[in-house]
mmCIF file with all atom_site columns, C-alpha atoms in Angstrom:
data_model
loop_
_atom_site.group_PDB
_atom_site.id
_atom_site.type_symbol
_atom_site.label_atom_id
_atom_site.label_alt_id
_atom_site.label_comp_id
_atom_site.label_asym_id
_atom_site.label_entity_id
_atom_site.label_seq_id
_atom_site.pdbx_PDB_ins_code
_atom_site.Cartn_x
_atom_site.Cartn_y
_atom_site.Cartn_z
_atom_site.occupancy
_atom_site.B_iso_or_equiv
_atom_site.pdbx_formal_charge
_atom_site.auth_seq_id
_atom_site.auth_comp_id
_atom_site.auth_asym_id
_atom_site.auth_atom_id
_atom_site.pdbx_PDB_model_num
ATOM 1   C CA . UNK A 1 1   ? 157.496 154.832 66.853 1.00 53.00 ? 1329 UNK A CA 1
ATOM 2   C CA . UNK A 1 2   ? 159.829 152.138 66.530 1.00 50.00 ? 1330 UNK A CA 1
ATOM 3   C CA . UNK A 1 3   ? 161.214 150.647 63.180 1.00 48.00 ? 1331 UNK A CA 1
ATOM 4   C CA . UNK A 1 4   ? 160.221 147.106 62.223 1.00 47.00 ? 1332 UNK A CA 1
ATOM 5   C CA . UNK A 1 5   ? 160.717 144.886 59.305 1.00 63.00 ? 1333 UNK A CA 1
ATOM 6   C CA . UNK A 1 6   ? 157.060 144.112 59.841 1.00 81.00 ? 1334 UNK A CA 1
ATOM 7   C CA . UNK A 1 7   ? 155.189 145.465 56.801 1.00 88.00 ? 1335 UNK A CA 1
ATOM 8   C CA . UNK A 1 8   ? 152.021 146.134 59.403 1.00 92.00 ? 1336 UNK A CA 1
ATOM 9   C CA . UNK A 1 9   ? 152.605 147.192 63.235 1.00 95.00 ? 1337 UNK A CA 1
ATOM 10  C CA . UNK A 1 10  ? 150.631 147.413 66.175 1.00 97.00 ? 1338 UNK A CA 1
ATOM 11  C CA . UNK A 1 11  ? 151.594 150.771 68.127 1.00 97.00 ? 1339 UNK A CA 1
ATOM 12  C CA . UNK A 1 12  ? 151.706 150.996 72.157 1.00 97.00 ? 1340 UNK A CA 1
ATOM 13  C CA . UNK A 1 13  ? 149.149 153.457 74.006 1.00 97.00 ? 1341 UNK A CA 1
ATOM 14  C CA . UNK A 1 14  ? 152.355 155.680 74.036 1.00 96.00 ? 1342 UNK A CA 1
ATOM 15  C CA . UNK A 1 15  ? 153.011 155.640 70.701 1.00 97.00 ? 1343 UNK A CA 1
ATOM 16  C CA . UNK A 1 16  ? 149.212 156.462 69.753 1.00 97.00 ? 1344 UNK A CA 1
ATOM 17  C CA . UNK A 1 17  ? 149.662 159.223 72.643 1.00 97.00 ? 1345 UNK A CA 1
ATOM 18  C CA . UNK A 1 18  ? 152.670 160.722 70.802 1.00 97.00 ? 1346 UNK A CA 1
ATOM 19  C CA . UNK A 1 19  ? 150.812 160.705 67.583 1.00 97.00 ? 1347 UNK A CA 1
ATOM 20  C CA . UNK A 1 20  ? 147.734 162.279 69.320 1.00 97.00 ? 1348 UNK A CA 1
ATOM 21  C CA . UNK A 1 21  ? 149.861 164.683 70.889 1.00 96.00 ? 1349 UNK A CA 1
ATOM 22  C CA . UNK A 1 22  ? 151.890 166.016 67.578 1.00 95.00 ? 1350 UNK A CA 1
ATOM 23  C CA . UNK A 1 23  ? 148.997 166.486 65.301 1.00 95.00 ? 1351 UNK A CA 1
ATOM 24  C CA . UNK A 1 24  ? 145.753 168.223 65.666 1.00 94.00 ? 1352 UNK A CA 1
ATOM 25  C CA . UNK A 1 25  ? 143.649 167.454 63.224 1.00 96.00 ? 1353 UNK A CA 1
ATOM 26  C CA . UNK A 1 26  ? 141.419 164.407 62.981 1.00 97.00 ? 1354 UNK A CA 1
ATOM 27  C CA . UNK A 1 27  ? 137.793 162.887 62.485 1.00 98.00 ? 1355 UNK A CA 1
ATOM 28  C CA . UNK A 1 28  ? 135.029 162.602 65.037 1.00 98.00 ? 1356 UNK A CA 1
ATOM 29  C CA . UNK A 1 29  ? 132.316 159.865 64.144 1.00 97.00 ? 1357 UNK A CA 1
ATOM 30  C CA . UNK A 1 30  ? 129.180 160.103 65.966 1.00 95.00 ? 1358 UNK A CA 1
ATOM 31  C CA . UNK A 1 31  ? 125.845 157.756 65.297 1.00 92.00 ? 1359 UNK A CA 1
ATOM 32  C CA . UNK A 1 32  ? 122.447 158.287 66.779 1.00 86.00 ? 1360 UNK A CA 1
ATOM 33  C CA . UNK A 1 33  ? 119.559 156.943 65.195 1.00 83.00 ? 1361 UNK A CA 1
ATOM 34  C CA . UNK A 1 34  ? 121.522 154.641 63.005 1.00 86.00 ? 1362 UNK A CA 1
ATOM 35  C CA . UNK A 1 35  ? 122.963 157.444 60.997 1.00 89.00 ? 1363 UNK A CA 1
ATOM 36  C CA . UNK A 1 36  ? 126.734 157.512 61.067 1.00 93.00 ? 1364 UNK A CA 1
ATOM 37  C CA . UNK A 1 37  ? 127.993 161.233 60.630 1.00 93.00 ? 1365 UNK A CA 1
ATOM 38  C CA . UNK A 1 38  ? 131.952 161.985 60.709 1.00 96.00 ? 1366 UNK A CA 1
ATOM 39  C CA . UNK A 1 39  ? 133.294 165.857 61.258 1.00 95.00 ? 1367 UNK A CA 1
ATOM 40  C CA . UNK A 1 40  ? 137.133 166.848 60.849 1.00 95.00 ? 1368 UNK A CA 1
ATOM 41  C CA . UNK A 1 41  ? 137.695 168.745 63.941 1.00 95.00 ? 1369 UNK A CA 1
ATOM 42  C CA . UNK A 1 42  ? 140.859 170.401 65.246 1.00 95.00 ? 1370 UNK A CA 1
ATOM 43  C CA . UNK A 1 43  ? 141.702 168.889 68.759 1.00 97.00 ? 1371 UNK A CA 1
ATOM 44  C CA . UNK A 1 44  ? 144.167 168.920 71.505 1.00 97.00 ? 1372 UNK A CA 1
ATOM 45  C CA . UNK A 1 45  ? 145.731 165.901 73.402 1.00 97.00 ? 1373 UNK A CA 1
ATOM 46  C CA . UNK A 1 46  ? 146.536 165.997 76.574 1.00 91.00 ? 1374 UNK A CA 1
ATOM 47  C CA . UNK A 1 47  ? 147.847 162.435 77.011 1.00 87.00 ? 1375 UNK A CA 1
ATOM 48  C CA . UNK A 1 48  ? 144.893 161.518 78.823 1.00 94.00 ? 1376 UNK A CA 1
ATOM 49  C CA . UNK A 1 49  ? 142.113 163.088 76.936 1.00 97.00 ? 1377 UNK A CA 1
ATOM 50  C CA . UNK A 1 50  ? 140.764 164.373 73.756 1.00 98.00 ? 1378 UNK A CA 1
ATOM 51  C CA . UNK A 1 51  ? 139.276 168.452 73.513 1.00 98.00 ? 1379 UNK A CA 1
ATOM 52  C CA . UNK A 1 52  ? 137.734 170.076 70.632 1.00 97.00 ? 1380 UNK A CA 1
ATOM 53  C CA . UNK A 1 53  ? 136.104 173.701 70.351 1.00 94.00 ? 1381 UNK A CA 1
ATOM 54  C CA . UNK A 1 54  ? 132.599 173.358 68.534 1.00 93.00 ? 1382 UNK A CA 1
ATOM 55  C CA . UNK A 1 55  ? 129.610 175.406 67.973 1.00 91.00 ? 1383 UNK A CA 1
ATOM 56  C CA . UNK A 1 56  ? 126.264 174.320 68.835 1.00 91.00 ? 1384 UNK A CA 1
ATOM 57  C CA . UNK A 1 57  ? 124.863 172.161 66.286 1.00 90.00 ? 1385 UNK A CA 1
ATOM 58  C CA . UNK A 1 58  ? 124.675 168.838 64.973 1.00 90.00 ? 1386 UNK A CA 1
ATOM 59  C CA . UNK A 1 59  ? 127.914 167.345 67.010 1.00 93.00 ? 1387 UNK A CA 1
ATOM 60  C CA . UNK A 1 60  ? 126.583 169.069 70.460 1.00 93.00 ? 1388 UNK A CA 1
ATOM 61  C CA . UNK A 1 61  ? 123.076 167.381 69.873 1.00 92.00 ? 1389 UNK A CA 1
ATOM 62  C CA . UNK A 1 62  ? 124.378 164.018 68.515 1.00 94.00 ? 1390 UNK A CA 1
ATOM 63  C CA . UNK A 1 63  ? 127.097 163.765 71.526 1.00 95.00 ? 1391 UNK A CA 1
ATOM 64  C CA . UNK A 1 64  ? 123.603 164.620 73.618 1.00 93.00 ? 1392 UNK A CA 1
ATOM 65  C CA . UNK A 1 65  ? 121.539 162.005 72.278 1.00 93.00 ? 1393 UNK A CA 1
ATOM 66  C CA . UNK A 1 66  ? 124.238 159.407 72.355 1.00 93.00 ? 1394 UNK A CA 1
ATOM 67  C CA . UNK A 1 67  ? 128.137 160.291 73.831 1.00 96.00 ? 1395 UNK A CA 1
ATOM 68  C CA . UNK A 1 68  ? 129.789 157.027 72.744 1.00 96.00 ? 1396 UNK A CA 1
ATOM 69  C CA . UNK A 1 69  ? 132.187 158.324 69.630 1.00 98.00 ? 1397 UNK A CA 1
ATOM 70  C CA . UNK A 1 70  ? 135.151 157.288 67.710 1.00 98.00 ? 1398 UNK A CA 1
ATOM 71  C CA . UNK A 1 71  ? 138.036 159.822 67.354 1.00 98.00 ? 1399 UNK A CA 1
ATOM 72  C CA . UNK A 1 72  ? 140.947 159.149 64.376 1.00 98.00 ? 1400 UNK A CA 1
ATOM 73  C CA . UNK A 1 73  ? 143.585 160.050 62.947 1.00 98.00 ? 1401 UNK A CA 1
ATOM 74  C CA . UNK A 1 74  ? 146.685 159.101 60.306 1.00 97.00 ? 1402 UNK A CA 1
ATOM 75  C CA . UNK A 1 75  ? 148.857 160.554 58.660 1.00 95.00 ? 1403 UNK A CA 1
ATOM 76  C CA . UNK A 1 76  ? 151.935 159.360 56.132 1.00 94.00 ? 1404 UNK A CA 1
ATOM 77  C CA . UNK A 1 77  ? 155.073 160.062 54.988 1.00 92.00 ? 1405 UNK A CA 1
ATOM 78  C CA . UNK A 1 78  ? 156.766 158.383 51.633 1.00 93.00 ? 1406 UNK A CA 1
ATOM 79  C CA . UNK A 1 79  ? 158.347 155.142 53.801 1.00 92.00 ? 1407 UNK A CA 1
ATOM 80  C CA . UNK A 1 80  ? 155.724 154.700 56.393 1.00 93.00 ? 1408 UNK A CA 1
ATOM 81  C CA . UNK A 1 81  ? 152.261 155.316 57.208 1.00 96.00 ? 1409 UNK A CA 1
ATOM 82  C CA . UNK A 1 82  ? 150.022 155.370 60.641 1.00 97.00 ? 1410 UNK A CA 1
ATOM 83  C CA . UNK A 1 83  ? 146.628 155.236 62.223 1.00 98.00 ? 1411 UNK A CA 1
ATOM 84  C CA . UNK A 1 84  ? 144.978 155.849 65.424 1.00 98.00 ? 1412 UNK A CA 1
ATOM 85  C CA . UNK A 1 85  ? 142.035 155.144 66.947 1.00 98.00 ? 1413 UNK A CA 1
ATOM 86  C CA . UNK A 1 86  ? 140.457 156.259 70.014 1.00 98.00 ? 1414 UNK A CA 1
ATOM 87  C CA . UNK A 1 87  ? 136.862 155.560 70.997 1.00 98.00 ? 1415 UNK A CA 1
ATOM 88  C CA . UNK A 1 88  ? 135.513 156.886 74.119 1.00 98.00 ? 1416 UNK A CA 1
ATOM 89  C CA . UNK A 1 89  ? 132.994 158.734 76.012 1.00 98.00 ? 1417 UNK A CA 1
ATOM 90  C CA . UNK A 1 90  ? 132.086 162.590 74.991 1.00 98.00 ? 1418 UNK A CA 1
ATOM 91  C CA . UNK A 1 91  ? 131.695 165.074 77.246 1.00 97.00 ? 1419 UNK A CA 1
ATOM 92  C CA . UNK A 1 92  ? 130.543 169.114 76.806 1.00 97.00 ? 1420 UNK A CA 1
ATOM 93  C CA . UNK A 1 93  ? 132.526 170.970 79.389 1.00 97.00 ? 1421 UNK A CA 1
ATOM 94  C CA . UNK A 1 94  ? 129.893 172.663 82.009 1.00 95.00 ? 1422 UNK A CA 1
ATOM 95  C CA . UNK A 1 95  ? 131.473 173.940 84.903 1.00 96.00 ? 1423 UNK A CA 1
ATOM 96  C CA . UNK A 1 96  ? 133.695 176.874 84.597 1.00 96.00 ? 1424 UNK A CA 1
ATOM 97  C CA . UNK A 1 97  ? 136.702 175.608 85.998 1.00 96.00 ? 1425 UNK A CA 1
ATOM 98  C CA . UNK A 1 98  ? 136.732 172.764 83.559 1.00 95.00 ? 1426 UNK A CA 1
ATOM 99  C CA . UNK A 1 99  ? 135.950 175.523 80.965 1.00 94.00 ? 1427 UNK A CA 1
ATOM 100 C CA . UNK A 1 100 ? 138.756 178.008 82.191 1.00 94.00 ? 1428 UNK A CA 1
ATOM 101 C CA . UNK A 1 101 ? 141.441 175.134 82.260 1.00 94.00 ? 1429 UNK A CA 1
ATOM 102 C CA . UNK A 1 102 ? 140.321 173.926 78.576 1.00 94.00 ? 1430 UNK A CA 1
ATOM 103 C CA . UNK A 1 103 ? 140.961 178.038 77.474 1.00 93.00 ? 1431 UNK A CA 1
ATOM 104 C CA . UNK A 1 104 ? 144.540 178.065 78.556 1.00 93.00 ? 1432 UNK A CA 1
ATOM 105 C CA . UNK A 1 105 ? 145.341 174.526 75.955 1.00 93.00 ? 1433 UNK A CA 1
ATOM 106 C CA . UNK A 1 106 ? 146.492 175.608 72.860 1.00 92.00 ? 1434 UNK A CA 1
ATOM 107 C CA . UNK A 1 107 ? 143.158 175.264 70.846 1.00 90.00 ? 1435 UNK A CA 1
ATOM 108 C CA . UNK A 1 108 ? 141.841 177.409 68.668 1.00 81.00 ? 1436 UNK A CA 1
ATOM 109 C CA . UNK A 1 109 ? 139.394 177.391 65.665 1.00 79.00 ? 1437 UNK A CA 1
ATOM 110 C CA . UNK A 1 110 ? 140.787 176.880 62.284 1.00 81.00 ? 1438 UNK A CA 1
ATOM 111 C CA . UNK A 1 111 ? 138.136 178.638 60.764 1.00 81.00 ? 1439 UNK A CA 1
ATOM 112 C CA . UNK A 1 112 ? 137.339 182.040 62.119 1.00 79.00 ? 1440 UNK A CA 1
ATOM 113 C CA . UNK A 1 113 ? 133.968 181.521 63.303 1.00 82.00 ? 1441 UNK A CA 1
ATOM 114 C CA . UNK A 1 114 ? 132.726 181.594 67.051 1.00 83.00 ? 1442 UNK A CA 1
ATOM 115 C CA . UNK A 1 115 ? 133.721 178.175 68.476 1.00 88.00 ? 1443 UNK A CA 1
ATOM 116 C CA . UNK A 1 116 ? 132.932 178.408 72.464 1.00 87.00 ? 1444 UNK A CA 1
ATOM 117 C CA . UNK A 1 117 ? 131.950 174.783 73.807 1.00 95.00 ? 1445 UNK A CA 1
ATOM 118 C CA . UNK A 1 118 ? 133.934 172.441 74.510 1.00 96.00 ? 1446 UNK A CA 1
ATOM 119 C CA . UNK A 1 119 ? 134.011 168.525 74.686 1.00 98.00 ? 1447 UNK A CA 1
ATOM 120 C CA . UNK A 1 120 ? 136.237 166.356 76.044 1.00 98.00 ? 1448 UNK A CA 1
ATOM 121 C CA . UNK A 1 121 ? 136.370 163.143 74.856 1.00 98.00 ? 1449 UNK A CA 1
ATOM 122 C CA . UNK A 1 122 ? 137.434 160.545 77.715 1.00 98.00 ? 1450 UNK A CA 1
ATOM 123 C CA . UNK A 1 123 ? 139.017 157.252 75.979 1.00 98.00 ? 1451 UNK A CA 1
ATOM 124 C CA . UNK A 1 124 ? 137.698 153.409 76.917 1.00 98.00 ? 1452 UNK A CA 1
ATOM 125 C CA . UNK A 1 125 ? 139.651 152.628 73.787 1.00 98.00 ? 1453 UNK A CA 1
ATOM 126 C CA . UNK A 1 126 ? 143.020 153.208 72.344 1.00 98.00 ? 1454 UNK A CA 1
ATOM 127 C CA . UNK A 1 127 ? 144.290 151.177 69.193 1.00 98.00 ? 1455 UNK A CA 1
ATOM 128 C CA . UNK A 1 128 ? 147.086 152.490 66.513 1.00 98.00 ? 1456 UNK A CA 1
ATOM 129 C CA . UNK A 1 129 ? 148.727 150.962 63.368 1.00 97.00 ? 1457 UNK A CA 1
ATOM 130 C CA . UNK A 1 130 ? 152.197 151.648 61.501 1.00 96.00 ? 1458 UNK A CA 1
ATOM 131 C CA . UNK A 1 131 ? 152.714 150.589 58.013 1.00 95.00 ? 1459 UNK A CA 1
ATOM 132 C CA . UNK A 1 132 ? 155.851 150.198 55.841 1.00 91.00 ? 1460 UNK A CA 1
ATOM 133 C CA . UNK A 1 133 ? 154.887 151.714 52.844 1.00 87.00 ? 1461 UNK A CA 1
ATOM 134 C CA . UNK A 1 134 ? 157.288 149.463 50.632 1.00 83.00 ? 1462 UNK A CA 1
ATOM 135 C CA . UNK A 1 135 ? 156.325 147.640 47.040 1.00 81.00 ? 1463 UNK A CA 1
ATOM 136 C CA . UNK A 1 136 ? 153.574 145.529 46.498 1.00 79.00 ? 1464 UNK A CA 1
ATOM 137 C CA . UNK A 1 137 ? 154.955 141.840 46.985 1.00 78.00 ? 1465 UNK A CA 1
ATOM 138 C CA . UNK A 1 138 ? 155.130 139.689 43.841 1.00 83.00 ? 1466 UNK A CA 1
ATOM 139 C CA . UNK A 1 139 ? 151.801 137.440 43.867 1.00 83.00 ? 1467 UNK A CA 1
#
């Protein structure tokens, strides 16, 4: 990310890419019925896509009933803080080549429990944010 004096920035696609690539956790938000739900997931970027390991359950039957989701994530340090945003299309992986290729990323659960679909999520959106994290200007 490049420095600015600006106390609010707007990242490039590669900057939210490099973000998305160097961290791997983040929230999913999915909304069917006009319920909103949103589920930390562990993920892995590929610089083109979004992949998560989930059980079946609520996410597999919400990304079912509507795929349209938003994908985020930030993070902070004590001079600067950052946000990304990706909305996009969700997608369970079916066919076992896209299946084999998604075993050799370096996902795995975070919580030992049996995690063996995947979904890809395939981006229409891509928006970031960096933030000087400076004192509060004088009013």
């Amino acid at each position: 990310m490049e420095s600015t004096l600006d106390p609010v920035a707007t990242l490039s696609d590669e900057d939210c890419w490099a973000l998305l690539n160097a961290n791997t956790l983040g929230r999913l938000a999915l909304s069917v019925g006009g319920e909103v739900d949103i589920f930390p997931v562990n993920f892995h970027a590929d610089g083109k896509t979004i992949l998560f390991r989930t059980a079946p359950g609520t996410k597999l039957l919400e990304i079912a009933v509507h795929n349209s989701v938003a994908f985020e994530i930030d993070g902070h340090t004590p001079e600067r803080a950052w946000s990304v945003v990706v909305k996009g299309i969700a997608k369970p992986l079916e066919s076992q080549d896209d299946i084999t290729e998604a075993d050799t990323s370096p996902l795995s659960p975070w919580v030992p429990t049996l995690k063996y679909r995947y979904v890809r999520i395939h981006p229409t959106m891509l928006s970031g944010r960096a933030f000087q994290r400076t004192e509060e200007p004088e009013r």
